[in-house]
Each structure stands twice: as C-alpha cells, then as structure tokens.
Amino acid sequence: EDSQAEEANADISDEDIVSLDDVMDDEEELSPFEALEKERDGIKDQLYRAAAEMENTKRRAQRDVEQANKYGALGFMRDLTTPLDNMQRALDTAPTDRDGLDETYKNILIGLEMTVQEVTKIMEKHGVKVISPTGEKFDYNLHQAMFEVPTDDAEPGTVVTVAQSGYVLHDRLIRPAMVGVAKATDSDKS
C-alpha cells in the first residue's frame, strides 16, 4: 500500500500542488495592509456581536431573577388560598350574637378571626390582593361565572354573588373569583 501511495504522489508535480493562500487569494488580490484591515474588521465585528450577546444574556438573566422574586411564591400562595377560604367560611357560619356562647367557643372564634386577619395581612404584604367583585362588571380575566341570576336589580353582566373569592399576585391571577352573574329576567325578553 505504501508503494502505491508513493507511485500516486510521483505523478503529481510541484506545479500541481495548490496552497491554501492560493485558494484564499483567488477571490481578490489584497495588499498585506488591506488583508490586515479586513481581518481587523472581522474581529471587531465578532467582538461587537459577542458584547451584544453578553449584554442580552445579562438582561435576560436579570429579568428572570426579577420574575422569580416577584412570582416565586405563586404556588405557595395558591395552596394557601383554600385553607384561608375554609377558615373564612367557618367564621361566616358562626353566630353573630356571641353573648350566649360558651367561653371556649368564643375564644376559638376570636382566635380564628385573628388568624384570618393575620394571614390576609401577610398575603397583602407580599402583593396578593383579594378579588371580591360584587357589583362590578363581569371580567373573564378575573372571574369565572358559575351561574346566572335572573334579576331586575342589576344590569345584565354584573356580578351579583361571589361564591368564592379570587386572588391576584401583583398582576398575575392566582385563582379566579367564582361568581354569579346577573341576567335579564324573562319579562324583559318579551
């Protein structure tokens, strides 16, 4: 095999060998100064592109960190809304006149009220707002219609009942408010 390679190379003369410089110079003949300028411009362009890419990466990372700080607790807050609603429902079912109640039961209710207030304050401190839209126009971005209520007391499309409050973390929806929406009564249709 070595002898075959030597025979093949013997058929090639020095004139037949093409250098890389010859191929590169086929496009246009550049003076050494022009070649250096062209190389410099190429390196300069690569440098600018790399610097721009680094700046974009830095901004993207900074935005991601801000988003994580702002919305990182979204899952936790979502999980916390259900127990908070349950405690509020327990308070809503308790009698308003507590004079005739057992002292222990009164204390439990007071503790439950304090807990609901404290958890609500903490959630508000961290950017959570309660959506309780009674009397507002129905907004499909924040509310979920559960049923319609035929009534003449409210304009059709207005929230008349809130079955479950909703929550927003800054500008991001945690849970929509479950609502009943007013609709025109049958007498209005005729």
PDB file of C-alpha atoms in Angstrom:
ATOM      1  CA  GLU A   1       0.000   0.000   0.000  1.00  0.00           C
ATOM      2  CA  ASP A   2       2.875   2.369   0.758  1.00  0.00           C
ATOM      3  CA  SER A   3       4.356   1.770  -2.674  1.00  0.00           C
ATOM      4  CA  GLN A   4       1.007   2.599  -4.314  1.00  0.00           C
ATOM      5  CA  ALA A   5       0.814   5.915  -2.408  1.00  0.00           C
ATOM      6  CA  GLU A   6       4.380   6.758  -3.463  1.00  0.00           C
ATOM      7  CA  GLU A   7       3.580   5.998  -7.101  1.00  0.00           C
ATOM      8  CA  ALA A   8       0.459   8.226  -6.948  1.00  0.00           C
ATOM      9  CA  ASN A   9       2.467  11.063  -5.383  1.00  0.00           C
ATOM     10  CA  ALA A  10       5.198  10.675  -8.013  1.00  0.00           C
ATOM     11  CA  ASP A  11       2.652  11.539 -10.724  1.00  0.00           C
ATOM     12  CA  ILE A  12       1.921  14.901  -9.030  1.00  0.00           C
ATOM     13  CA  SER A  13       4.378  17.666  -9.798  1.00  0.00           C
ATOM     14  CA  ASP A  14       5.133  20.655  -7.621  1.00  0.00           C
ATOM     15  CA  GLU A  15       3.180  22.832 -10.038  1.00  0.00           C
ATOM     16  CA  ASP A  16       0.037  20.776  -9.363  1.00  0.00           C
ATOM     17  CA  ILE A  17       0.109  21.424  -5.577  1.00  0.00           C
ATOM     18  CA  VAL A  18      -2.195  24.274  -4.536  1.00  0.00           C
ATOM     19  CA  SER A  19      -1.567  26.100  -1.284  1.00  0.00           C
ATOM     20  CA  LEU A  20      -4.282  27.484   0.973  1.00  0.00           C
ATOM     21  CA  ASP A  21      -3.008  31.002   0.322  1.00  0.00           C
ATOM     22  CA  ASP A  22      -3.577  30.487  -3.410  1.00  0.00           C
ATOM     23  CA  VAL A  23      -7.193  29.483  -2.813  1.00  0.00           C
ATOM     24  CA  MET A  24      -7.825  32.421  -0.475  1.00  0.00           C
ATOM     25  CA  ASP A  25      -6.287  34.894  -2.885  1.00  0.00           C
ATOM     26  CA  ASP A  26      -8.392  33.687  -5.826  1.00  0.00           C
ATOM     27  CA  GLU A  27     -11.318  35.896  -4.710  1.00  0.00           C
ATOM     28  CA  GLU A  28      -9.352  39.129  -4.889  1.00  0.00           C
ATOM     29  CA  GLU A  29      -5.793  40.212  -4.538  1.00  0.00           C
ATOM     30  CA  LEU A  30      -5.341  42.193  -1.333  1.00  0.00           C
ATOM     31  CA  SER A  31      -2.298  44.074  -0.220  1.00  0.00           C
ATOM     32  CA  PRO A  32      -0.956  42.972   3.146  1.00  0.00           C
ATOM     33  CA  PHE A  33      -2.351  46.180   4.657  1.00  0.00           C
ATOM     34  CA  GLU A  34      -5.817  45.577   3.190  1.00  0.00           C
ATOM     35  CA  ALA A  35      -5.749  41.976   4.393  1.00  0.00           C
ATOM     36  CA  LEU A  36      -4.947  43.138   7.926  1.00  0.00           C
ATOM     37  CA  GLU A  37      -7.722  45.741   7.765  1.00  0.00           C
ATOM     38  CA  LYS A  38     -10.180  43.101   6.603  1.00  0.00           C
ATOM     39  CA  GLU A  39      -9.105  40.739   9.381  1.00  0.00           C
ATOM     40  CA  ARG A  40      -9.321  43.572  11.930  1.00  0.00           C
ATOM     41  CA  ASP A  41     -12.836  44.482  10.770  1.00  0.00           C
ATOM     42  CA  GLY A  42     -13.919  40.852  11.050  1.00  0.00           C
ATOM     43  CA  ILE A  43     -12.518  40.538  14.571  1.00  0.00           C
ATOM     44  CA  LYS A  44     -14.079  43.875  15.525  1.00  0.00           C
ATOM     45  CA  ASP A  45     -17.464  42.691  14.233  1.00  0.00           C
ATOM     46  CA  GLN A  46     -17.163  39.447  16.217  1.00  0.00           C
ATOM     47  CA  LEU A  47     -16.241  41.445  19.319  1.00  0.00           C
ATOM     48  CA  TYR A  48     -19.290  43.718  18.965  1.00  0.00           C
ATOM     49  CA  ARG A  49     -21.563  40.746  18.420  1.00  0.00           C
ATOM     50  CA  ALA A  50     -20.144  38.925  21.459  1.00  0.00           C
ATOM     51  CA  ALA A  51     -20.527  42.057  23.616  1.00  0.00           C
ATOM     52  CA  ALA A  52     -24.136  42.498  22.463  1.00  0.00           C
ATOM     53  CA  GLU A  53     -24.889  38.840  23.161  1.00  0.00           C
ATOM     54  CA  MET A  54     -23.384  39.144  26.651  1.00  0.00           C
ATOM     55  CA  GLU A  55     -25.490  42.255  27.349  1.00  0.00           C
ATOM     56  CA  ASN A  56     -28.634  40.472  26.140  1.00  0.00           C
ATOM     57  CA  THR A  57     -27.826  37.451  28.310  1.00  0.00           C
ATOM     58  CA  LYS A  58     -27.241  39.718  31.302  1.00  0.00           C
ATOM     59  CA  ARG A  59     -30.593  41.489  30.774  1.00  0.00           C
ATOM     60  CA  ARG A  60     -32.395  38.180  30.285  1.00  0.00           C
ATOM     61  CA  ALA A  61     -30.887  36.772  33.490  1.00  0.00           C
ATOM     62  CA  GLN A  62     -31.743  39.946  35.395  1.00  0.00           C
ATOM     63  CA  ARG A  63     -35.355  39.809  34.136  1.00  0.00           C
ATOM     64  CA  ASP A  64     -35.583  36.114  35.097  1.00  0.00           C
ATOM     65  CA  VAL A  65     -34.348  36.887  38.625  1.00  0.00           C
ATOM     66  CA  GLU A  66     -36.873  39.728  38.962  1.00  0.00           C
ATOM     67  CA  GLN A  67     -39.674  37.436  37.769  1.00  0.00           C
ATOM     68  CA  ALA A  68     -38.610  34.702  40.191  1.00  0.00           C
ATOM     69  CA  ASN A  69     -38.558  37.171  43.082  1.00  0.00           C
ATOM     70  CA  LYS A  70     -41.913  38.654  42.118  1.00  0.00           C
ATOM     71  CA  TYR A  71     -43.807  35.455  41.298  1.00  0.00           C
ATOM     72  CA  GLY A  72     -41.779  32.770  43.076  1.00  0.00           C
ATOM     73  CA  ALA A  73     -44.389  32.382  45.797  1.00  0.00           C
ATOM     74  CA  LEU A  74     -47.258  31.899  43.329  1.00  0.00           C
ATOM     75  CA  GLY A  75     -47.640  28.166  44.001  1.00  0.00           C
ATOM     76  CA  PHE A  76     -47.408  28.641  47.754  1.00  0.00           C
ATOM     77  CA  MET A  77     -49.988  31.430  47.682  1.00  0.00           C
ATOM     78  CA  ARG A  78     -52.293  29.307  45.520  1.00  0.00           C
ATOM     79  CA  ASP A  79     -52.067  26.489  48.078  1.00  0.00           C
ATOM     80  CA  LEU A  80     -52.693  28.912  50.933  1.00  0.00           C
ATOM     81  CA  THR A  81     -55.937  30.328  49.485  1.00  0.00           C
ATOM     82  CA  THR A  82     -58.045  27.217  50.106  1.00  0.00           C
ATOM     83  CA  PRO A  83     -57.316  26.929  53.862  1.00  0.00           C
ATOM     84  CA  LEU A  84     -57.859  30.681  54.187  1.00  0.00           C
ATOM     85  CA  ASP A  85     -61.241  30.365  52.458  1.00  0.00           C
ATOM     86  CA  ASN A  86     -62.165  27.449  54.731  1.00  0.00           C
ATOM     87  CA  MET A  87     -61.354  29.478  57.834  1.00  0.00           C
ATOM     88  CA  GLN A  88     -63.416  32.393  56.492  1.00  0.00           C
ATOM     89  CA  ARG A  89     -66.350  30.065  55.759  1.00  0.00           C
ATOM     90  CA  ALA A  90     -66.139  28.741  59.334  1.00  0.00           C
ATOM     91  CA  LEU A  91     -66.333  32.319  60.620  1.00  0.00           C
ATOM     92  CA  ASP A  92     -69.237  33.120  58.302  1.00  0.00           C
ATOM     93  CA  THR A  93     -71.265  30.196  59.681  1.00  0.00           C
ATOM     94  CA  ALA A  94     -70.644  31.172  63.314  1.00  0.00           C
ATOM     95  CA  PRO A  95     -73.462  33.039  65.045  1.00  0.00           C
ATOM     96  CA  THR A  96     -73.162  36.832  65.003  1.00  0.00           C
ATOM     97  CA  ASP A  97     -74.563  37.127  68.546  1.00  0.00           C
ATOM     98  CA  ARG A  98     -71.895  35.507  70.694  1.00  0.00           C
ATOM     99  CA  ASP A  99     -73.203  36.549  74.096  1.00  0.00           C
ATOM    100  CA  GLY A 100     -74.885  33.220  74.811  1.00  0.00           C
ATOM    101  CA  LEU A 101     -71.955  31.093  73.599  1.00  0.00           C
ATOM    102  CA  ASP A 102     -69.629  29.015  75.736  1.00  0.00           C
ATOM    103  CA  GLU A 103     -66.398  30.876  76.623  1.00  0.00           C
ATOM    104  CA  THR A 104     -64.244  28.225  74.912  1.00  0.00           C
ATOM    105  CA  TYR A 105     -66.235  28.516  71.686  1.00  0.00           C
ATOM    106  CA  LYS A 106     -65.940  32.338  71.822  1.00  0.00           C
ATOM    107  CA  ASN A 107     -62.167  32.068  72.229  1.00  0.00           C
ATOM    108  CA  ILE A 108     -61.914  29.658  69.300  1.00  0.00           C
ATOM    109  CA  LEU A 109     -63.823  32.108  67.111  1.00  0.00           C
ATOM    110  CA  ILE A 110     -61.652  35.027  68.245  1.00  0.00           C
ATOM    111  CA  GLY A 111     -58.511  33.010  67.507  1.00  0.00           C
ATOM    112  CA  LEU A 112     -59.845  32.053  64.101  1.00  0.00           C
ATOM    113  CA  GLU A 113     -60.656  35.708  63.299  1.00  0.00           C
ATOM    114  CA  MET A 114     -57.167  36.774  64.346  1.00  0.00           C
ATOM    115  CA  THR A 115     -55.603  34.023  62.231  1.00  0.00           C
ATOM    116  CA  VAL A 116     -57.611  35.000  59.144  1.00  0.00           C
ATOM    117  CA  GLN A 117     -56.699  38.675  59.631  1.00  0.00           C
ATOM    118  CA  GLU A 118     -53.007  37.907  60.119  1.00  0.00           C
ATOM    119  CA  VAL A 119     -52.753  35.596  57.096  1.00  0.00           C
ATOM    120  CA  THR A 120     -54.622  38.174  54.975  1.00  0.00           C
ATOM    121  CA  LYS A 121     -52.212  40.945  56.090  1.00  0.00           C
ATOM    122  CA  ILE A 122     -49.192  38.788  55.256  1.00  0.00           C
ATOM    123  CA  MET A 123     -50.578  37.933  51.833  1.00  0.00           C
ATOM    124  CA  GLU A 124     -51.275  41.623  51.117  1.00  0.00           C
ATOM    125  CA  LYS A 125     -47.748  42.490  52.275  1.00  0.00           C
ATOM    126  CA  HIS A 126     -46.417  40.130  49.604  1.00  0.00           C
ATOM    127  CA  GLY A 127     -48.583  41.556  46.817  1.00  0.00           C
ATOM    128  CA  VAL A 128     -51.657  39.297  46.993  1.00  0.00           C
ATOM    129  CA  LYS A 129     -54.985  41.037  46.512  1.00  0.00           C
ATOM    130  CA  VAL A 130     -58.413  39.516  47.128  1.00  0.00           C
ATOM    131  CA  ILE A 131     -60.900  39.660  44.257  1.00  0.00           C
ATOM    132  CA  SER A 132     -64.425  40.095  45.642  1.00  0.00           C
ATOM    133  CA  PRO A 133     -66.237  41.725  42.724  1.00  0.00           C
ATOM    134  CA  THR A 134     -69.841  42.087  43.930  1.00  0.00           C
ATOM    135  CA  GLY A 135     -71.481  44.855  41.900  1.00  0.00           C
ATOM    136  CA  GLU A 136     -68.681  45.015  39.306  1.00  0.00           C
ATOM    137  CA  LYS A 137     -68.987  44.237  35.609  1.00  0.00           C
ATOM    138  CA  PHE A 138     -68.057  40.601  34.848  1.00  0.00           C
ATOM    139  CA  ASP A 139     -64.415  40.326  33.725  1.00  0.00           C
ATOM    140  CA  TYR A 140     -63.483  36.948  32.243  1.00  0.00           C
ATOM    141  CA  ASN A 141     -59.812  37.646  33.070  1.00  0.00           C
ATOM    142  CA  LEU A 142     -60.530  37.715  36.809  1.00  0.00           C
ATOM    143  CA  HIS A 143     -63.893  35.998  37.274  1.00  0.00           C
ATOM    144  CA  GLN A 144     -65.350  32.601  36.498  1.00  0.00           C
ATOM    145  CA  ALA A 145     -69.121  32.575  36.002  1.00  0.00           C
ATOM    146  CA  MET A 146     -70.630  29.669  37.906  1.00  0.00           C
ATOM    147  CA  PHE A 147     -74.312  30.511  37.338  1.00  0.00           C
ATOM    148  CA  GLU A 148     -76.636  33.240  36.107  1.00  0.00           C
ATOM    149  CA  VAL A 149     -79.133  35.020  38.324  1.00  0.00           C
ATOM    150  CA  PRO A 150     -82.309  36.386  36.712  1.00  0.00           C
ATOM    151  CA  THR A 151     -82.823  39.810  38.298  1.00  0.00           C
ATOM    152  CA  ASP A 152     -84.077  43.310  37.576  1.00  0.00           C
ATOM    153  CA  ASP A 153     -81.986  44.749  40.427  1.00  0.00           C
ATOM    154  CA  ALA A 154     -78.694  44.692  38.491  1.00  0.00           C
ATOM    155  CA  GLU A 155     -77.630  45.308  34.927  1.00  0.00           C
ATOM    156  CA  PRO A 156     -77.093  42.098  32.928  1.00  0.00           C
ATOM    157  CA  GLY A 157     -73.442  41.040  33.037  1.00  0.00           C
ATOM    158  CA  THR A 158     -72.905  42.415  36.545  1.00  0.00           C
ATOM    159  CA  VAL A 159     -71.563  40.200  39.331  1.00  0.00           C
ATOM    160  CA  VAL A 160     -74.330  39.791  41.916  1.00  0.00           C
ATOM    161  CA  THR A 161     -72.987  36.896  44.007  1.00  0.00           C
ATOM    162  CA  VAL A 162     -69.478  35.790  44.924  1.00  0.00           C
ATOM    163  CA  ALA A 163     -69.392  32.074  45.688  1.00  0.00           C
ATOM    164  CA  GLN A 164     -65.636  32.075  46.266  1.00  0.00           C
ATOM    165  CA  SER A 165     -63.212  34.997  46.315  1.00  0.00           C
ATOM    166  CA  GLY A 166     -60.386  35.116  43.820  1.00  0.00           C
ATOM    167  CA  TYR A 167     -56.769  36.156  44.318  1.00  0.00           C
ATOM    168  CA  VAL A 168     -54.173  38.061  42.285  1.00  0.00           C
ATOM    169  CA  LEU A 169     -50.405  38.128  42.955  1.00  0.00           C
ATOM    170  CA  HIS A 170     -49.222  41.517  41.661  1.00  0.00           C
ATOM    171  CA  ASP A 171     -50.720  41.337  38.161  1.00  0.00           C
ATOM    172  CA  ARG A 172     -50.892  37.547  37.834  1.00  0.00           C
ATOM    173  CA  LEU A 173     -54.076  35.621  38.585  1.00  0.00           C
ATOM    174  CA  ILE A 174     -53.768  33.022  41.350  1.00  0.00           C
ATOM    175  CA  ARG A 175     -57.385  31.923  41.264  1.00  0.00           C
ATOM    176  CA  PRO A 176     -60.428  33.492  39.595  1.00  0.00           C
ATOM    177  CA  ALA A 177     -63.375  34.600  41.685  1.00  0.00           C
ATOM    178  CA  MET A 178     -66.277  32.155  41.332  1.00  0.00           C
ATOM    179  CA  VAL A 179     -69.291  34.357  40.701  1.00  0.00           C
ATOM    180  CA  GLY A 180     -72.978  34.516  39.872  1.00  0.00           C
ATOM    181  CA  VAL A 181     -73.769  36.964  37.063  1.00  0.00           C
ATOM    182  CA  ALA A 182     -76.977  38.919  36.587  1.00  0.00           C
ATOM    183  CA  LYS A 183     -79.094  38.220  33.533  1.00  0.00           C
ATOM    184  CA  ALA A 184     -82.288  39.806  32.307  1.00  0.00           C
ATOM    185  CA  THR A 185     -85.498  38.312  33.656  1.00  0.00           C
ATOM    186  CA  ASP A 186     -87.917  36.567  31.315  1.00  0.00           C
ATOM    187  CA  SER A 187     -90.251  39.626  31.406  1.00  0.00           C
ATOM    188  CA  ASP A 188     -87.501  41.715  29.717  1.00  0.00           C
ATOM    189  CA  LYS A 189     -87.299  39.309  26.776  1.00  0.00           C
ATOM    190  CA  SER A 190     -90.876  39.854  25.554  1.00  0.00           C
TER     191      SER A 190
END
